Amino acid sequence: MTDVTQGRNHRAADTGPAAPNPYVESLKEALFTAVLVFLLGFLMVGYQTEVLQGKQMSYVTRYADVAWAVALMSAGRFLLTLTRFDRTLPALILGGLACLYLFGAGVIGVLELPIYESLFVTPDPLQPDTLPFEQPMVNVIFGLGALFVFAASARTRRRKTVGGQTIEVREAAEARQASFARNFSGILGPILIVLALVIPMKPWGDRQLVDSLVLVMTYVMLGWGLNIVVGLAGLLDLGYVAFYAVGAYTYGKLSTTLGLNFWESLPLAGAMAATFGIALGFPVLRLRGDYLAIVTLGFGEIIRLILINWQAFTGGPNGIGNIAKIDFFGIPFERNPAEGTMAFHTLFGLEFSTTQRVVFLYYVIIGLALITNFVTIRLRKMPIGRAWEALREDETACRALGINPTNTKLTAFAIGAMFAGFAGSFFATRQGFISPESFTFIESAVILAIVVLGGMGSQVGVAVAALLLIGLPEVLRELSLYRMLVFGGVMVLIMLLRPKGLLSYRVPTILYKDRKKKVMAPTPGAAQ
Amino acid sequence: MTAAATTHLADNTLLEVERLTMRFGGLVAINDVSFSARSRQITGVIGPNGAGKTTLFNCITGFYKPTVGRLLLRGPGGQPFMLERMDGFRIGQKAKVARTFQNIRLFPGMSVLENLMVAQHNKLMHASGWTVLGLLGLPVYRHAEEAARDLAVSWLERIKLIHVADEPAGSLPYGDQRRLEIARAMCTEPVLLCLDEPAAGLNPKESAELSALLLSIRDEFGIGLLLIEHDMSVVMGISDHIVVLDYGSKISDGSPLEVRNDPAVIRAYLGEDEKE
Ligand SMILES: Nc1ncnc2c1ncn2[C@@H]1O[C@H](COP(=O)(O)OP(=O)(O)OP(=O)(O)O)[C@@H](O)[C@H]1O
Ligand SMILES: [Mg+2]
């Protein structure tokens, strides 16, 4: 709190005599919050019932937790109110420190780094831990609160310094941000690709890491596929996972009934998903905005319910098992291949190892994802891609120009669905087992979050977002219970700090001056 | 779509509006209006606010289905179209009617040049073999795209926006956006261009330039123009023929001079003045 008093002396000069003193106002707010938190939290937090020896009910008191909650909440309220009066520095510093402490301790603790012991754990057995609360979740909640305070002050500060008074200033700032995003992506994109290609190799390669990255890359591919629908065509599709499921089940059925291998099934799975995209899209694409979102969400659920209930064909809730694992273009990865066939390791004269299959899977998904990316970039520069973006910007104007809106949207839907189908059959061959549980709404939400977070239409942004949203929870496995919480918090934060996504920019699809590359700040898509 | 028209279009008639009525519930926005427009002519449509001018455009361009009436158009190559039976986008695609909007409707996040490329969508889709050939990078498509780009660039030079070709359309000043919207409509290579208040919000100098642009479009491309305009100096100065609407009904129809001296028109406009 010392910072605050210093801040007061420092700022006193520019407070008008009639204006309410920001510090007094903030203190009032903080006191009010303290009372409120105390009243609400005293019984709920302060006492916890416990069953003693399986029979008796008892309770333990947690007064310290109540005190911590009251203190932290009112401090947060105080800082936020100050921010409202444009006194952002205390919130920035204290919020930032609190974030660092809470998350730093949490992350270090979860990773069980030795430094945790020395930094955060005091030897006193009565106070085992210097984090304010016993339950990690409560710490995470307060961490998010601190993040919020930090973000709000950072935002207010930026608005004050960057300006926003005039449209020109704001546009210039947006253009600067976009051109930064572009330059940054231009550097980051190739680096990420090179990194992705070398990571499984010997000195770094580690089976667990590669396995996690396979998952991340699957989501990168799904994000790029959905980006066509949401980012380019501006169609808010909340049922994207349905096409992922169609692809997975297509391969599952083809593999278990007809014995087709992955490579034979891949085009069929894509075609099947695209067909579903057209079939589902046709009746719903006349709807706009929110209505479209609701109906696609419904269709996603319908597909899942069909998978659960059509026992005879889909195996119901038990799903489909024994799906053929991936093979090296017809050559299996097996220790003891069937009579008369060659296995991968004998062909290449290697020791048998299950890692070989994982690494191959990794390169397959990298290849599929890069194809998705490449096709998207090409499509954007085709008339169809321009029409997608034009539809996102103004459907009425498109009609007046003679563009068939239904067909144009359908192609976006179908192509997006096709890539989901590819990813789905990859998922099936990787898991060897699929069930409706893998295709719930939350998957659609995660994929959409990746697209929005990355910056709609930004290919590198989507990859970074997938790495953040899928990779981080993989790294912090212990935190998995609170994963959705952190996930929500990060989303809120990014939307506060970069409302258009992490790396959002738009380069025109055709240039008058070829040499000088232009960058523009993207307009918010219809879907936002 | 090409169902033989039972009414024969007179030789140089481009658009024949016959007994057009448009009702919204109980409100009659257009009441039994008939007139015709010709190629190589600018047909002005004037009338007080709420007279039904924009509604008339919306009927012609397929945004509304007329309650009653016929809209007969001599499309490209003299082919007749019954616009009242066509889907909105087909009117732009097949019958080649282009329009601008009273509230400008550009693609604000796309560049100026891209706006003009989108206008050539159907031509380019065809050339790209519905994207398949284009994806493969075949020269057929590359040549078509070059040609489309040249057309766009020539329009940008004509409307003096070539220096901002790569800027987002939404960042242009108002007057430039108006001209860009006209150029975009022209890039669809229409036979009939419908302009909804193109001079609104322009200063006198810009209005004069607009008049010159519209006259040059009429003379150079030989197409017909339908022009809704409140700015009398523009509409009286360049129209070959003017239709006056009031409360959905046609109250006058003739040359600018005839219309200006028509007592019904004077009454309609003075009545408007008294209210204000
Ligand atoms: N979609 C609609 N639903 C109901 N009423 C409508 C609709 N469109 C137009 N109207 C009504 O029809 C009448 C004519 O409107 P219109 O927009 O055609 O006038 P206008 O002549 O273009 O006027 P202005 O000069 O102000 O642009 C108005 O009373 C308007 O409220
Ligand atoms: Mg109007």
Short mmCIF file of N, CA and C in Angstrom, two decimals, chain A residues 171 375 378-384 386-387 389-390 393-394 396-405 408 506-514 516 518 520 523, chain B residues 63 89 92-93 97 99 101 105-111 113-114 117-119 121-122 124-125 128 131 134-135 137 141 145 149 153 162 165-168 184 188:
data_model
loop_
_atom_site.label_atom_id
_atom_site.label_comp_id
_atom_site.label_asym_id
_atom_site.label_seq_id
_atom_site.Cartn_x
_atom_site.Cartn_y
_atom_site.Cartn_z
N GLU A 171 -6.97 5.24 -35.88
CA GLU A 171 -6.66 4.46 -37.08
C GLU A 171 -5.17 4.27 -37.24
N VAL A 375 -3.54 -24.18 -48.97
CA VAL A 375 -4.76 -24.07 -49.77
C VAL A 375 -5.54 -22.82 -49.36
N ARG A 378 -3.96 -19.78 -50.85
CA ARG A 378 -4.25 -19.70 -52.28
C ARG A 378 -5.70 -19.29 -52.52
N LEU A 379 -6.60 -19.92 -51.78
CA LEU A 379 -8.02 -19.66 -51.99
C LEU A 379 -8.36 -18.20 -51.75
N ARG A 380 -7.67 -17.62 -50.78
CA ARG A 380 -7.95 -16.23 -50.45
C ARG A 380 -7.73 -15.32 -51.66
N LYS A 381 -6.79 -15.71 -52.50
CA LYS A 381 -6.46 -14.85 -53.64
C LYS A 381 -7.27 -15.21 -54.88
N MET A 382 -8.14 -16.21 -54.75
CA MET A 382 -9.01 -16.59 -55.86
C MET A 382 -10.28 -15.73 -55.77
N PRO A 383 -11.04 -15.67 -56.87
CA PRO A 383 -12.31 -14.94 -56.80
C PRO A 383 -13.20 -15.44 -55.67
N ILE A 384 -13.18 -16.74 -55.43
CA ILE A 384 -14.05 -17.27 -54.38
C ILE A 384 -13.64 -16.73 -53.02
N ARG A 386 -12.10 -13.89 -52.39
CA ARG A 386 -12.48 -12.48 -52.29
C ARG A 386 -13.97 -12.37 -52.02
N ALA A 387 -14.74 -13.26 -52.66
CA ALA A 387 -16.18 -13.21 -52.43
C ALA A 387 -16.51 -13.57 -50.98
N GLU A 389 -14.67 -12.95 -48.35
CA GLU A 389 -14.40 -11.78 -47.51
C GLU A 389 -15.42 -10.68 -47.77
N ALA A 390 -15.82 -10.54 -49.03
CA ALA A 390 -16.82 -9.51 -49.35
C ALA A 390 -18.14 -9.82 -48.65
N GLU A 393 -18.03 -8.78 -45.22
CA GLU A 393 -18.09 -7.33 -45.05
C GLU A 393 -19.50 -6.80 -45.31
N ASP A 394 -20.15 -7.25 -46.37
CA ASP A 394 -21.47 -6.72 -46.69
C ASP A 394 -22.20 -7.65 -47.66
N THR A 396 -25.38 -7.60 -48.53
CA THR A 396 -26.30 -6.89 -49.43
C THR A 396 -25.57 -6.37 -50.65
N ALA A 397 -24.39 -5.78 -50.42
CA ALA A 397 -23.62 -5.28 -51.55
C ALA A 397 -23.23 -6.43 -52.48
N CYS A 398 -22.93 -7.58 -51.93
CA CYS A 398 -22.57 -8.73 -52.75
C CYS A 398 -23.73 -9.13 -53.67
N ARG A 399 -24.92 -9.16 -53.11
CA ARG A 399 -26.09 -9.49 -53.93
C ARG A 399 -26.22 -8.52 -55.10
N ALA A 400 -26.04 -7.24 -54.77
CA ALA A 400 -26.20 -6.23 -55.82
C ALA A 400 -25.16 -6.41 -56.91
N LEU A 401 -24.02 -7.03 -56.58
CA LEU A 401 -22.98 -7.24 -57.58
C LEU A 401 -23.16 -8.56 -58.31
N GLY A 402 -24.25 -9.26 -58.02
CA GLY A 402 -24.52 -10.50 -58.74
C GLY A 402 -23.80 -11.71 -58.18
N ILE A 403 -23.33 -11.62 -56.94
CA ILE A 403 -22.67 -12.78 -56.32
C ILE A 403 -23.73 -13.63 -55.65
N ASN A 404 -23.71 -14.92 -55.90
CA ASN A 404 -24.68 -15.82 -55.31
C ASN A 404 -24.27 -16.11 -53.86
N PRO A 405 -24.96 -15.52 -52.89
CA PRO A 405 -24.49 -15.65 -51.52
C PRO A 405 -24.56 -17.09 -51.01
N THR A 408 -21.73 -19.25 -52.44
CA THR A 408 -20.43 -18.80 -51.94
C THR A 408 -20.23 -19.26 -50.50
N ARG A 506 -4.42 -7.77 -42.02
CA ARG A 506 -4.95 -8.23 -43.29
C ARG A 506 -4.13 -7.63 -44.41
N VAL A 507 -3.66 -8.48 -45.30
CA VAL A 507 -2.93 -7.99 -46.46
C VAL A 507 -3.88 -8.12 -47.64
N PRO A 508 -3.99 -7.08 -48.47
CA PRO A 508 -4.89 -7.19 -49.62
C PRO A 508 -4.51 -8.38 -50.50
N THR A 509 -5.52 -8.96 -51.16
CA THR A 509 -5.26 -10.15 -51.97
C THR A 509 -4.66 -9.80 -53.31
N ILE A 510 -4.72 -8.52 -53.67
CA ILE A 510 -4.11 -8.09 -54.91
C ILE A 510 -3.64 -6.67 -54.69
N LEU A 511 -2.47 -6.36 -55.23
CA LEU A 511 -1.90 -5.04 -54.95
C LEU A 511 -1.70 -4.27 -56.23
N TYR A 512 -1.89 -2.96 -56.12
CA TYR A 512 -1.58 -2.11 -57.27
C TYR A 512 -0.08 -1.89 -57.32
N LYS A 513 0.47 -1.53 -56.15
CA LYS A 513 1.93 -1.42 -56.04
C LYS A 513 2.43 -2.73 -55.44
N ASP A 514 3.12 -3.52 -56.21
CA ASP A 514 3.52 -4.82 -55.71
C ASP A 514 4.66 -4.73 -54.71
N LYS A 516 5.59 -2.37 -52.48
CA LYS A 516 5.34 -1.94 -51.11
C LYS A 516 4.14 -2.73 -50.57
N LYS A 518 1.23 -3.58 -48.32
CA LYS A 518 0.35 -2.80 -47.46
C LYS A 518 -0.26 -3.71 -46.40
N MET A 520 -3.39 -3.71 -43.44
CA MET A 520 -4.49 -2.95 -42.88
C MET A 520 -5.02 -3.60 -41.62
N THR A 523 -11.29 -5.36 -40.20
CA THR A 523 -12.54 -4.95 -39.59
C THR A 523 -13.06 -6.13 -38.80
N PHE B 63 -34.33 -6.69 -54.57
CA PHE B 63 -34.29 -6.77 -53.11
C PHE B 63 -35.69 -6.93 -52.54
N PHE B 89 -29.77 -11.74 -56.66
CA PHE B 89 -28.41 -11.70 -57.21
C PHE B 89 -28.38 -12.00 -58.70
N GLY B 92 -28.26 -8.95 -60.99
CA GLY B 92 -26.93 -8.42 -61.24
C GLY B 92 -26.12 -9.33 -62.14
N GLN B 93 -26.30 -10.64 -61.95
CA GLN B 93 -25.47 -11.62 -62.65
C GLN B 93 -25.86 -11.76 -64.11
N VAL B 97 -28.07 -5.54 -64.15
CA VAL B 97 -28.49 -4.27 -63.55
C VAL B 97 -27.57 -4.05 -62.36
N ARG B 99 -26.27 -1.33 -59.11
CA ARG B 99 -26.81 -0.23 -58.32
C ARG B 99 -25.82 0.25 -57.29
N PHE B 101 -25.99 2.40 -53.33
CA PHE B 101 -26.94 2.47 -52.21
C PHE B 101 -26.96 3.88 -51.61
N ARG B 105 -22.45 1.33 -49.46
CA ARG B 105 -22.17 -0.04 -49.05
C ARG B 105 -20.95 -0.57 -49.79
N LEU B 106 -19.79 -0.13 -49.33
CA LEU B 106 -18.55 -0.70 -49.88
C LEU B 106 -18.17 -1.88 -49.01
N PHE B 107 -17.06 -2.53 -49.34
CA PHE B 107 -16.49 -3.54 -48.45
C PHE B 107 -15.38 -2.83 -47.69
N PRO B 108 -15.70 -2.25 -46.53
CA PRO B 108 -14.80 -1.26 -45.94
C PRO B 108 -13.43 -1.79 -45.56
N GLY B 109 -13.34 -3.08 -45.18
CA GLY B 109 -12.05 -3.61 -44.75
C GLY B 109 -11.18 -4.06 -45.91
N MET B 110 -11.76 -4.13 -47.10
CA MET B 110 -10.97 -4.58 -48.25
C MET B 110 -10.42 -3.35 -48.97
N SER B 111 -9.35 -3.58 -49.73
CA SER B 111 -8.72 -2.43 -50.36
C SER B 111 -9.60 -1.92 -51.50
N LEU B 113 -8.81 -1.42 -54.57
CA LEU B 113 -8.68 -2.27 -55.75
C LEU B 113 -9.47 -3.57 -55.59
N GLU B 114 -9.42 -4.14 -54.40
CA GLU B 114 -10.16 -5.39 -54.16
C GLU B 114 -11.65 -5.19 -54.35
N MET B 117 -12.30 -5.63 -57.80
CA MET B 117 -12.11 -7.02 -58.24
C MET B 117 -13.31 -7.87 -57.86
N VAL B 118 -13.84 -7.64 -56.66
CA VAL B 118 -15.01 -8.41 -56.23
C VAL B 118 -16.17 -8.18 -57.20
N ALA B 119 -16.26 -6.96 -57.73
CA ALA B 119 -17.35 -6.64 -58.65
C ALA B 119 -17.27 -7.51 -59.91
N HIS B 121 -16.57 -10.63 -60.01
CA HIS B 121 -16.58 -11.99 -59.48
C HIS B 121 -17.04 -13.04 -60.51
N ASN B 122 -18.20 -12.83 -61.10
CA ASN B 122 -18.76 -13.89 -61.96
C ASN B 122 -17.87 -14.19 -63.15
N LEU B 124 -14.66 -13.74 -63.29
CA LEU B 124 -13.43 -14.39 -62.82
C LEU B 124 -13.68 -15.82 -62.34
N MET B 125 -14.84 -16.04 -61.73
CA MET B 125 -15.18 -17.40 -61.32
C MET B 125 -15.18 -18.31 -62.53
N SER B 128 -11.72 -18.95 -63.72
CA SER B 128 -10.91 -19.81 -62.84
C SER B 128 -11.47 -21.22 -62.80
N THR B 131 -12.75 -22.05 -59.56
CA THR B 131 -11.65 -22.13 -58.61
C THR B 131 -10.67 -23.27 -58.91
N GLY B 134 -7.99 -22.21 -61.33
CA GLY B 134 -7.26 -21.12 -60.69
C GLY B 134 -6.30 -21.61 -59.63
N LEU B 135 -6.75 -22.60 -58.85
CA LEU B 135 -5.88 -23.14 -57.80
C LEU B 135 -4.64 -23.77 -58.40
N GLY B 137 -3.21 -22.72 -60.89
CA GLY B 137 -2.36 -21.67 -61.44
C GLY B 137 -2.26 -21.68 -62.95
N TYR B 141 -6.49 -18.47 -66.19
CA TYR B 141 -6.98 -17.66 -65.09
C TYR B 141 -6.10 -16.45 -64.88
N GLU B 145 -7.33 -12.64 -64.73
CA GLU B 145 -7.17 -11.77 -63.57
C GLU B 145 -6.43 -10.49 -63.95
N ARG B 149 -7.86 -6.80 -63.49
CA ARG B 149 -7.10 -5.80 -62.76
C ARG B 149 -6.94 -4.54 -63.61
N VAL B 153 -8.06 -0.89 -62.63
CA VAL B 153 -7.11 0.22 -62.59
C VAL B 153 -7.59 1.36 -63.48
N ILE B 162 -6.49 6.31 -57.96
CA ILE B 162 -5.45 5.32 -58.17
C ILE B 162 -4.38 5.40 -57.08
N ALA B 165 -5.16 3.03 -54.20
CA ALA B 165 -5.65 1.72 -54.65
C ALA B 165 -5.50 0.64 -53.58
N ASP B 166 -4.45 0.71 -52.78
CA ASP B 166 -4.21 -0.36 -51.81
C ASP B 166 -4.67 -0.02 -50.40
N GLU B 167 -5.35 1.11 -50.26
CA GLU B 167 -5.87 1.49 -48.94
C GLU B 167 -7.21 0.81 -48.69
N PRO B 168 -7.56 0.61 -47.41
CA PRO B 168 -8.90 0.06 -47.14
C PRO B 168 -9.97 1.05 -47.61
N ARG B 184 -17.38 0.65 -58.78
CA ARG B 184 -17.58 -0.77 -58.50
C ARG B 184 -18.79 -1.29 -59.26
N THR B 188 -19.11 -4.24 -63.00
CA THR B 188 -19.91 -5.42 -63.33
C THR B 188 -20.36 -5.37 -64.79
#
